[in-house]
Amino acid sequence: MFADLHLHTFFSDGTYSPEELASHAKAKELSVVSLTDHDTVEGCPRMAAACESFGLEFIPGVELTVEFQDHELHLLAYYVDIENASLLGELDRYQKVRQERIREMVGRLNDMDVRIKAESVFELANCNAPGRPHIARTLVKEGVCSSLDAAFEKYLKRNRPAWVPKSKMSAEDAIHLVHQAGGAAVLAHPGLNRCDDLIPQLVEHGLDGIECVHSRHSTTAMEHYLDLAENSNLLITGGSDCHGMNKGQPLIGTVKLPYAFVAKLKARVKRLAGGGPASAS
Ligand code: AMP
Ligand code: FE
Ligand code: FE
Ligand code: ZN
C-alpha cells in the first residue's frame, strides 16, 4: 500500500477538482492521499467524499507558507481538524494577504505597461488562496507570455520586477497552530530550500517530520533527508506536489510512500492528542 501526501486542487493553485484528483489517485493505485492546498482546507470535505467513493484513505492537510530567520519555508500540516476555529481564522487572514498581494503584483505589471487586471486574475483563480501561478496563467491566457515558466522567469520569480514578498506566519506560530488543531507539522521539500541548518531549531520548536520524498528531490537528496530524519527521530513523509497536468502527465503517483510511514504519522498524531511522549518510532 502506498501514499502520496502532497497534492493541490483548484482550491489553491492546482488545476484538478478534488474528484479528478481522487480519480487519478485511484488510477495510480494509491491507497492513501492527503490534500495539502496552499493556505486553505476548503477542498478537504469534497476530497474526503471523493476518496471515500474510490475506497481511498484520506488525510486532511494544508501547506502553510512560513518564515524562519528570513527564509521562506513551506510547512505541511497533517490530520488537522479542518473546523478548528484558530486554524480557520489564520487561514482566512493569509488568504486576504494573498488577495492583496495579487493586487500589488498586478500593479507592478501595470507600471511596466503590462495591461492585465487583478479582476481577471481573481476570475481565473476562482479561489480564496490565489498565488503567482494564477498571475502566470493570466499572462499566458492574455498572450503576454508564451508559457508559465516564461512568466515566472520574466516577472514573477523572487527578485523579478513584479515579485512582491508575502507576509508570512512565523514557523514557531505555525507549528503551534497545527498542534493546537490536532495535527502534525512537517517541513515540505527541504531539498528546494537549502535550509538544513535551520532544521534542529525547527525541531526545538516542535517540528514533527520532514518531507524526505518529493518529486523534485534527487535520489541523493532523498537519502540525505531519510538519514537526517532517522537520526533526529523525525517522521518521514513524501508526496508528488502535483498541481495538475505536467508535461502531459500529472505528477500524482510519481512518489509512492510506503504505508508504514503513514502508520507512524498516525501514531504520532495520536500521541500528540494524548499528550504522550513524541517519538517517531
Ligand atoms: P505563491 O504562493 O504565490 O508565492 O506562489 C508559489 C507557487 O508558485 C508554488 O507553490 C508553485 O506552485 C509555483 N511556482 C513557483 N515557482 C514557479 C516556477 N518557476 N514555475 C512555475 N510555477 C512556479
Ligand atoms: Fe503551489
Ligand atoms: Fe511548497
Ligand atoms: Zn505544494
Coordinates of N, CA and C in Angstrom, one line a residue, residues 47-229:
M47 N -12.8 16.4 -1.1 CA -11.7 15.3 -1.3 C -12.0 14.1 -0.4
A48 N -12.5 14.3 0.8 CA -12.8 13.2 1.7 C -13.9 12.4 1.1
A49 N -14.9 13.1 0.6 CA -16.1 12.3 0.0 C -15.7 11.6 -1.3
A50 N -14.8 12.2 -2.1 CA -14.4 11.6 -3.4 C -13.5 10.4 -3.0
C51 N -12.6 10.5 -2.0 CA -11.8 9.4 -1.6 C -12.6 8.2 -1.1
E52 N -13.6 8.6 -0.4 CA -14.5 7.5 0.2 C -15.1 6.7 -1.0
S53 N -15.6 7.5 -2.0 CA -16.3 6.8 -3.1 C -15.3 5.9 -3.9
F54 N -14.0 6.2 -3.9 CA -13.0 5.4 -4.6 C -12.3 4.4 -3.7
G55 N -12.7 4.3 -2.4 CA -12.1 3.4 -1.5 C -10.7 3.8 -1.1
L56 N -10.4 5.1 -1.1 CA -9.1 5.6 -0.7 C -9.1 6.1 0.7
E57 N -8.0 6.0 1.5 CA -7.9 6.6 2.8 C -7.5 8.1 2.6
F58 N -8.1 9.0 3.3 CA -7.8 10.4 3.1 C -7.3 11.1 4.4
I59 N -6.3 11.9 4.3 CA -5.7 12.6 5.4 C -5.9 14.1 5.1
P60 N -6.7 14.8 6.0 CA -6.9 16.3 5.8 C -5.5 17.0 6.0
G61 N -5.2 17.9 5.1 CA -3.9 18.6 5.3 C -4.0 20.0 4.7
V62 N -2.9 20.7 4.9 CA -2.8 22.1 4.3 C -1.3 22.4 4.3
E63 N -0.9 23.2 3.3 CA 0.5 23.7 3.1 C 0.6 25.2 3.5
L64 N 1.3 25.5 4.6 CA 1.4 26.8 5.1 C 2.7 27.5 4.6
T65 N 2.6 28.7 4.2 CA 3.9 29.5 3.9 C 4.3 30.1 5.2
V66 N 5.5 29.8 5.6 CA 6.0 30.4 6.9 C 7.4 31.0 6.7
E67 N 7.8 31.7 7.8 CA 9.0 32.4 7.8 C 9.9 32.0 8.9
F68 N 11.1 31.7 8.7 CA 12.0 31.4 9.8 C 13.4 31.9 9.5
Q69 N 13.8 32.9 10.3 CA 15.1 33.5 10.2 C 15.4 34.0 8.7
D70 N 14.4 34.8 8.2 CA 14.5 35.4 6.9 C 14.4 34.4 5.7
H71 N 14.0 33.1 6.0 CA 13.8 32.2 5.0 C 12.4 31.9 4.8
E72 N 11.9 31.8 3.6 CA 10.5 31.3 3.4 C 10.6 29.8 3.3
L73 N 9.8 29.2 4.1 CA 9.7 27.7 4.2 C 8.2 27.3 4.0
H74 N 8.0 26.1 3.6 CA 6.6 25.6 3.5 C 6.4 24.5 4.5
L75 N 5.3 24.6 5.3 CA 5.1 23.6 6.3 C 3.8 22.9 6.0
L76 N 3.9 21.6 6.0 CA 2.7 20.7 5.7 C 2.1 20.3 7.0
A77 N 0.8 20.4 7.1 CA 0.1 20.1 8.3 C -0.8 18.9 8.0
Y78 N -0.7 17.8 8.8 CA -1.5 16.6 8.5 C -2.4 16.3 9.7
Y79 N -3.6 15.8 9.4 CA -4.6 15.4 10.4 C -5.1 16.6 11.2
V80 N -5.1 17.8 10.6 CA -5.6 18.9 11.4 C -7.1 18.8 11.4
D81 N -7.8 19.3 12.4 CA -9.2 19.4 12.5 C -9.6 20.6 11.6
I82 N -10.2 20.3 10.5 CA -10.5 21.4 9.5 C -11.6 22.3 9.9
E83 N -12.2 22.1 11.1 CA -13.1 23.0 11.6 C -12.6 23.8 12.8
N84 N -11.3 23.6 13.1 CA -10.6 24.3 14.2 C -10.7 25.8 14.0
A85 N -11.2 26.6 15.0 CA -11.5 28.0 14.8 C -10.2 28.8 14.6
S86 N -9.2 28.5 15.4 CA -7.9 29.3 15.3 C -7.3 29.0 13.9
L87 N -7.3 27.8 13.5 CA -6.7 27.4 12.2 C -7.5 28.2 11.1
L88 N -8.8 28.1 11.1 CA -9.6 28.8 10.1 C -9.4 30.3 10.1
G89 N -9.3 30.8 11.3 CA -9.1 32.3 11.4 C -7.7 32.7 10.8
E90 N -6.7 31.9 11.0 CA -5.4 32.3 10.5 C -5.4 32.0 9.0
L91 N -6.0 31.0 8.5 CA -6.1 30.7 7.1 C -6.8 31.9 6.4
D92 N -7.9 32.3 7.0 CA -8.6 33.4 6.4 C -7.7 34.7 6.3
R93 N -7.0 34.9 7.3 CA -6.1 36.1 7.3 C -5.1 36.0 6.2
Y94 N -4.5 34.8 6.0 CA -3.4 34.7 5.0 C -4.0 34.6 3.6
Q95 N -5.3 34.2 3.5 CA -5.9 34.3 2.2 C -6.1 35.8 1.8
K96 N -6.4 36.6 2.7 CA -6.6 38.0 2.4 C -5.2 38.6 2.0
V97 N -4.2 38.2 2.7 CA -2.8 38.6 2.4 C -2.5 38.2 0.9
R98 N -2.9 37.0 0.5 CA -2.6 36.6 -0.8 C -3.4 37.4 -1.8
Q99 N -4.7 37.8 -1.5 CA -5.5 38.5 -2.4 C -4.9 39.9 -2.6
E100 N -4.5 40.5 -1.5 CA -3.9 41.9 -1.6 C -2.6 41.9 -2.4
R101 N -1.8 40.8 -2.2 CA -0.6 40.7 -2.9 C -0.8 40.5 -4.4
I102 N -1.8 39.9 -4.8 CA -2.2 39.8 -6.2 C -2.3 41.2 -6.8
R103 N -3.1 42.0 -6.0 CA -3.3 43.4 -6.5 C -2.0 44.2 -6.6
E104 N -1.1 43.9 -5.6 CA 0.2 44.7 -5.7 C 1.0 44.2 -6.9
M105 N 1.0 42.9 -7.1 CA 1.8 42.4 -8.2 C 1.3 42.8 -9.6
V106 N -0.1 42.8 -9.7 CA -0.7 43.3 -10.9 C -0.4 44.8 -11.1
G107 N -0.3 45.5 -10.0 CA 0.0 47.0 -10.1 C 1.4 47.2 -10.6
R108 N 2.3 46.3 -10.2 CA 3.7 46.4 -10.7 C 3.8 46.1 -12.2
L109 N 3.0 45.1 -12.6 CA 2.9 44.8 -14.0 C 2.4 45.9 -14.8
N110 N 1.3 46.5 -14.3 CA 0.7 47.7 -15.0 C 1.7 48.8 -15.1
D111 N 2.5 49.0 -14.0 CA 3.6 50.1 -14.1 C 4.6 49.8 -15.2
M112 N 4.7 48.5 -15.6 CA 5.6 48.2 -16.7 C 4.9 48.1 -18.0
D113 N 3.6 48.6 -18.0 CA 2.8 48.6 -19.2 C 2.3 47.2 -19.6
V114 N 2.3 46.3 -18.7 CA 1.6 45.0 -19.0 C 0.2 45.2 -18.5
R115 N -0.8 45.3 -19.4 CA -2.1 45.7 -19.1 C -3.0 44.5 -18.7
I116 N -2.8 43.9 -17.6 CA -3.8 42.9 -17.1 C -4.5 43.4 -15.9
K117 N -5.6 42.9 -15.6 CA -6.4 43.4 -14.5 C -6.4 42.4 -13.3
A118 N -6.4 42.9 -12.1 CA -6.4 42.0 -10.9 C -7.7 41.1 -11.0
E119 N -8.8 41.8 -11.5 CA -10.1 41.1 -11.5 C -10.0 39.9 -12.5
S120 N -9.2 40.0 -13.6 CA -9.0 38.8 -14.5 C -8.3 37.7 -13.8
V121 N -7.3 38.0 -12.9 CA -6.6 37.0 -12.2 C -7.5 36.3 -11.2
F122 N -8.3 37.1 -10.5 CA -9.3 36.6 -9.5 C -10.3 35.6 -10.2
E123 N -10.8 36.1 -11.4 CA -11.7 35.3 -12.1 C -11.1 34.0 -12.5
L124 N -9.9 34.0 -13.0 CA -9.3 32.8 -13.5 C -9.0 31.9 -12.3
A125 N -8.5 32.5 -11.2 CA -8.1 31.7 -10.0 C -9.4 31.1 -9.4
N126 N -10.5 31.9 -9.3 CA -11.8 31.4 -8.7 C -11.6 30.6 -7.4
C127 N -10.7 31.1 -6.6 CA -10.5 30.5 -5.2 C -10.1 31.6 -4.3
N128 N -10.0 31.2 -3.0 CA -9.7 32.2 -1.9 C -8.2 32.3 -1.7
A129 N -7.4 31.4 -2.2 CA -6.0 31.4 -2.0 C -5.2 31.6 -3.3
P130 N -5.4 32.7 -4.0 CA -4.7 32.9 -5.3 C -3.2 33.1 -5.1
G131 N -2.4 32.8 -6.1 CA -1.0 33.0 -6.0 C -0.4 33.3 -7.3
R132 N 1.0 33.3 -7.3 CA 1.7 33.7 -8.6 C 1.3 32.8 -9.8
P133 N 1.0 31.5 -9.6 CA 0.7 30.7 -10.7 C -0.6 31.2 -11.4
H134 N -1.5 31.8 -10.7 CA -2.7 32.4 -11.3 C -2.4 33.6 -12.2
I135 N -1.4 34.4 -11.7 CA -1.0 35.6 -12.5 C -0.3 35.0 -13.7
A136 N 0.6 34.0 -13.6 CA 1.3 33.4 -14.7 C 0.3 32.9 -15.8
R137 N -0.8 32.2 -15.3 CA -1.8 31.7 -16.2 C -2.5 32.8 -16.9
T138 N -2.8 33.9 -16.2 CA -3.4 35.1 -16.8 C -2.5 35.7 -17.9
L139 N -1.2 35.8 -17.6 CA -0.3 36.4 -18.6 C -0.2 35.5 -19.8
V140 N -0.3 34.2 -19.7 CA -0.3 33.3 -20.9 C -1.6 33.4 -21.6
K141 N -2.7 33.4 -20.9 CA -4.0 33.5 -21.5 C -4.2 34.7 -22.3
E142 N -3.6 35.8 -21.8 CA -3.8 37.1 -22.5 C -2.7 37.4 -23.5
G143 N -1.9 36.4 -23.7 CA -0.9 36.5 -24.8 C 0.4 37.3 -24.4
V144 N 0.5 37.6 -23.1 CA 1.7 38.5 -22.8 C 2.9 37.6 -22.7
C145 N 2.8 36.3 -22.2 CA 3.9 35.4 -22.1 C 3.6 34.1 -22.8
S146 N 4.6 33.4 -23.3 CA 4.4 32.2 -24.1 C 4.2 31.0 -23.2
S147 N 4.6 31.0 -22.0 CA 4.5 29.9 -21.1 C 4.5 30.3 -19.6
L148 N 4.1 29.4 -18.7 CA 4.1 29.7 -17.3 C 5.5 30.0 -16.9
D149 N 6.5 29.1 -17.4 CA 7.9 29.3 -17.0 C 8.4 30.7 -17.4
A150 N 8.0 31.1 -18.6 CA 8.4 32.4 -19.1 C 7.9 33.5 -18.3
A151 N 6.7 33.3 -17.8 CA 6.1 34.4 -16.9 C 6.8 34.5 -15.6
F152 N 7.2 33.3 -15.0 CA 7.9 33.3 -13.8 C 9.3 33.9 -14.0
E153 N 10.0 33.5 -15.1 CA 11.3 33.9 -15.4 C 11.4 35.4 -15.6
K154 N 10.4 36.0 -16.3 CA 10.5 37.4 -16.7 C 10.0 38.3 -15.6
Y155 N 8.9 37.9 -14.9 CA 8.2 38.8 -14.0 C 8.1 38.3 -12.5
L156 N 7.8 37.0 -12.3 CA 7.3 36.6 -11.0 C 8.2 35.9 -10.0
K157 N 9.3 35.4 -10.6 CA 10.3 34.8 -9.6 C 10.8 35.8 -8.6
R158 N 11.3 35.2 -7.5 CA 11.8 36.1 -6.4 C 12.8 37.1 -7.0
N159 N 12.7 38.4 -6.7 CA 13.5 39.5 -7.1 C 13.3 39.9 -8.6
R160 N 12.3 39.3 -9.3 CA 11.9 39.8 -10.6 C 11.0 41.0 -10.4
P161 N 10.8 41.8 -11.5 CA 10.1 43.1 -11.2 C 8.7 43.0 -10.7
A162 N 7.9 42.0 -11.0 CA 6.6 42.0 -10.4 C 6.4 41.2 -9.1
W163 N 7.5 40.7 -8.6 CA 7.5 39.9 -7.4 C 7.3 40.8 -6.2
V164 N 6.4 40.4 -5.4 CA 6.2 41.1 -4.1 C 6.3 40.0 -3.0
P165 N 7.1 40.3 -2.0 CA 7.2 39.3 -0.9 C 5.9 39.2 -0.2
K166 N 5.7 38.0 0.4 CA 4.4 37.7 1.0 C 4.6 37.8 2.5
S167 N 3.7 38.4 3.2 CA 3.8 38.5 4.7 C 3.4 37.1 5.2
K168 N 4.2 36.5 6.1 CA 4.0 35.1 6.4 C 3.9 34.9 7.9
M169 N 3.4 33.8 8.3 CA 3.3 33.4 9.7 C 4.7 33.0 10.1
S170 N 5.1 33.2 11.4 CA 6.4 32.6 11.8 C 6.3 31.1 11.9
A171 N 7.4 30.4 11.7 CA 7.4 29.0 11.7 C 6.9 28.5 13.1
E172 N 7.4 29.2 14.2 CA 7.0 28.8 15.5 C 5.5 28.9 15.7
D173 N 4.9 30.0 15.3 CA 3.5 30.2 15.4 C 2.7 29.1 14.6
A174 N 3.2 28.9 13.4 CA 2.6 27.9 12.5 C 2.6 26.5 13.2
I175 N 3.7 26.1 13.7 CA 3.8 24.8 14.3 C 2.8 24.7 15.5
H176 N 2.8 25.8 16.3 CA 1.8 25.8 17.4 C 0.4 25.7 16.9
L177 N 0.1 26.5 15.8 CA -1.3 26.5 15.3 C -1.7 25.0 14.8
V178 N -0.7 24.4 14.2 CA -1.0 23.0 13.7 C -1.3 22.1 14.9
H179 N -0.4 22.2 15.9 CA -0.6 21.3 17.0 C -1.9 21.5 17.8
Q180 N -2.2 22.8 17.9 CA -3.5 23.1 18.7 C -4.7 22.6 17.9
A181 N -4.5 22.5 16.5 CA -5.6 22.0 15.7 C -5.5 20.4 15.6
G182 N -4.7 19.8 16.4 CA -4.6 18.3 16.4 C -3.8 17.7 15.4
G183 N -3.0 18.5 14.7 CA -2.2 17.9 13.6 C -0.7 17.8 13.8
A184 N 0.0 17.2 12.8 CA 1.4 17.1 12.9 C 2.0 18.1 11.8
A185 N 3.2 18.7 12.2 CA 3.8 19.7 11.3 C 5.1 19.1 10.7
V186 N 5.1 19.2 9.4 CA 6.2 18.6 8.6 C 6.8 19.6 7.6
L187 N 8.1 19.7 7.6 CA 8.8 20.6 6.7 C 8.7 20.1 5.3
A188 N 8.1 20.9 4.4 CA 7.9 20.5 3.0 C 9.2 20.6 2.2
H189 N 9.4 19.7 1.3 CA 10.5 19.8 0.3 C 11.8 20.6 0.7
P190 N 12.5 20.1 1.8 CA 13.7 20.8 2.3 C 14.7 20.9 1.2
G191 N 14.7 20.0 0.3 CA 15.8 20.0 -0.7 C 15.7 21.2 -1.7
L192 N 14.5 21.8 -1.7 CA 14.3 23.0 -2.5 C 14.7 24.3 -1.8
N193 N 14.9 24.2 -0.5 CA 15.1 25.4 0.3 C 16.5 25.7 0.8
R194 N 17.3 24.7 0.8 CA 18.7 24.7 1.3 C 18.7 25.4 2.7
C195 N 18.1 24.7 3.6 CA 17.9 25.2 5.0 C 18.2 24.2 6.0
D196 N 19.1 23.3 5.7 CA 19.3 22.2 6.7 C 19.8 22.7 8.1
D197 N 20.5 23.8 8.1 CA 21.0 24.3 9.4 C 19.8 24.8 10.2
L198 N 18.7 25.0 9.6 CA 17.5 25.5 10.4 C 16.7 24.3 11.1
I199 N 16.9 23.1 10.5 CA 16.1 22.0 11.0 C 16.2 21.7 12.5
P200 N 17.4 21.7 13.1 CA 17.4 21.4 14.5 C 16.7 22.5 15.3
Q201 N 16.7 23.7 14.9 CA 15.9 24.8 15.6 C 14.4 24.6 15.4
L202 N 14.0 24.2 14.2 CA 12.6 23.9 14.0 C 12.1 22.8 14.9
V203 N 13.0 21.8 15.0 CA 12.7 20.6 15.9 C 12.5 21.1 17.3
E204 N 13.3 22.0 17.7 CA 13.1 22.5 19.1 C 11.8 23.2 19.3
H205 N 11.3 23.8 18.2 CA 10.0 24.5 18.2 C 8.9 23.5 18.0
G206 N 9.2 22.2 17.8 CA 8.1 21.2 17.8 C 7.9 20.6 16.4
L207 N 8.7 20.9 15.4 CA 8.6 20.2 14.1 C 8.5 18.7 14.3
D208 N 7.6 18.1 13.6 CA 7.4 16.6 13.8 C 8.1 15.8 12.7
G209 N 8.3 16.4 11.5 CA 8.8 15.5 10.5 C 9.3 16.3 9.3
I210 N 9.9 15.6 8.3 CA 10.3 16.2 7.1 C 9.9 15.4 5.9
E211 N 9.6 16.1 4.8 CA 9.2 15.5 3.6 C 10.4 15.1 2.8
C212 N 10.8 13.9 3.1 CA 12.1 13.3 2.5 C 11.9 13.0 1.0
V213 N 10.7 12.5 0.7 CA 10.5 12.1 -0.7 C 9.6 13.1 -1.4
H214 N 10.1 13.7 -2.4 CA 9.4 14.7 -3.2 C 9.8 14.6 -4.6
S215 N 8.8 15.0 -5.5 CA 9.1 14.8 -7.0 C 10.3 15.6 -7.4
R216 N 10.7 16.7 -6.7 CA 11.9 17.5 -7.2 C 13.1 17.2 -6.3
H217 N 13.1 16.2 -5.5 CA 14.3 15.8 -4.7 C 15.0 14.7 -5.6
S218 N 16.4 14.9 -5.7 CA 17.2 13.9 -6.3 C 17.2 12.7 -5.4
T219 N 17.7 11.5 -5.9 CA 17.9 10.4 -5.0 C 18.9 10.7 -3.9
T220 N 19.9 11.4 -4.2 CA 20.9 11.8 -3.2 C 20.2 12.7 -2.1
A221 N 19.4 13.6 -2.5 CA 18.7 14.5 -1.5 C 17.8 13.6 -0.7
M222 N 17.0 12.7 -1.3 CA 16.1 11.9 -0.6 C 16.8 11.1 0.5
E223 N 18.0 10.5 0.1 CA 18.7 9.6 1.0 C 19.3 10.5 2.2
H224 N 19.7 11.7 1.8 CA 20.2 12.6 2.8 C 19.1 12.9 3.9
Y225 N 17.9 13.2 3.4 CA 16.9 13.6 4.4 C 16.3 12.4 5.1
L226 N 16.4 11.2 4.5 CA 15.9 10.0 5.2 C 16.9 9.7 6.4
D227 N 18.2 9.9 6.1 CA 19.2 9.7 7.2 C 19.0 10.8 8.3
L228 N 18.8 12.0 7.8 CA 18.6 13.1 8.8 C 17.4 12.9 9.7
A229 N 16.3 12.4 9.0 CA 15.0 12.2 9.8 C 15.2 11.1 10.8

